[in-house]
């Protein structure tokens, strides 16, 4: 359940940025910086040959896009077989808006110059071999950074999330840090520094401790995922103060307590609720029928019990419901004729 659904605003941003087309040739300085980036690779996957065969105008090179002044605005080199460290020379491209280096074999750490760039809006470094901690906020940096989309999923990052980093990345819309080895607590100051955050994916890490109640301050948050970690404690009721949530997923952790029926109804846009593989107890709240948009309900492998609420049948958009390995009683089959159920035979 740890795919990466992207909010529409992020897709619109990608489309807007990738439609630019150059009107003039690139400058010599832009070309030099790109070649220095290339020189820093231990394996260029044939990119040097490709660029050489496309002439001296770097705006026509594979994976490079420019604006009308010949300044490089995009570097899109995903799945090119590139290996080695990421050269900070990329940040000398002062008009650079988007960087996509995903699905390569980049190694070493994430250069602070990239993360705290004064121009980059979209940074996708997913599916590489980057490692170490995320860069700390440089003490001299006090002005806000424009980064809106950061995808560092499926790497080898470790250590804790730096707490001060997000103070200057206050335009962040999407952060995907899933499939790494981050430790420590979930970042608690994200939405204090980044009030526009709509997507937070921390699945498949080694995070521990309680879920911070400050997530309720994420007033724009639509996707919150932190499954397959070592989180413990309760699901704070403040989480449901993020009333725009559409996808709430914390499967396979050590969470406990009961679902609060009075607060869960505040997330009326919720389409997926995945809390399977935890230690939740108590009943399914009767008020769950008020989640009219709910499509997937995953509560399997918990310690829940009691009569299945008759109101579940009023969740007319439910397509999948997983309640296996609990102590429920009742016949769910009578309520859902066409819903995919997991965990038969009844009672559960």
CSV table of C-alpha atoms in Angstrom, one decimal, residues 1 25 131 151 216 244-245 252 283 303 316:
chain,number,residue,atom,x,y,z
A,1,UNK,CA,0.0,0.0,0.0
A,25,UNK,CA,21.4,28.5,-28.1
A,131,UNK,CA,23.2,7.3,1.3
A,151,UNK,CA,11.4,12.7,-4.2
A,216,UNK,CA,-2.8,18.1,12.5
A,244,UNK,CA,-8.3,17.5,3.6
A,245,UNK,CA,-6.8,14.0,4.1
A,252,UNK,CA,2.5,-2.7,9.9
A,283,UNK,CA,-14.8,-1.5,17.9
A,303,UNK,CA,-6.9,-6.8,18.2
A,316,UNK,CA,-21.6,3.0,-0.7
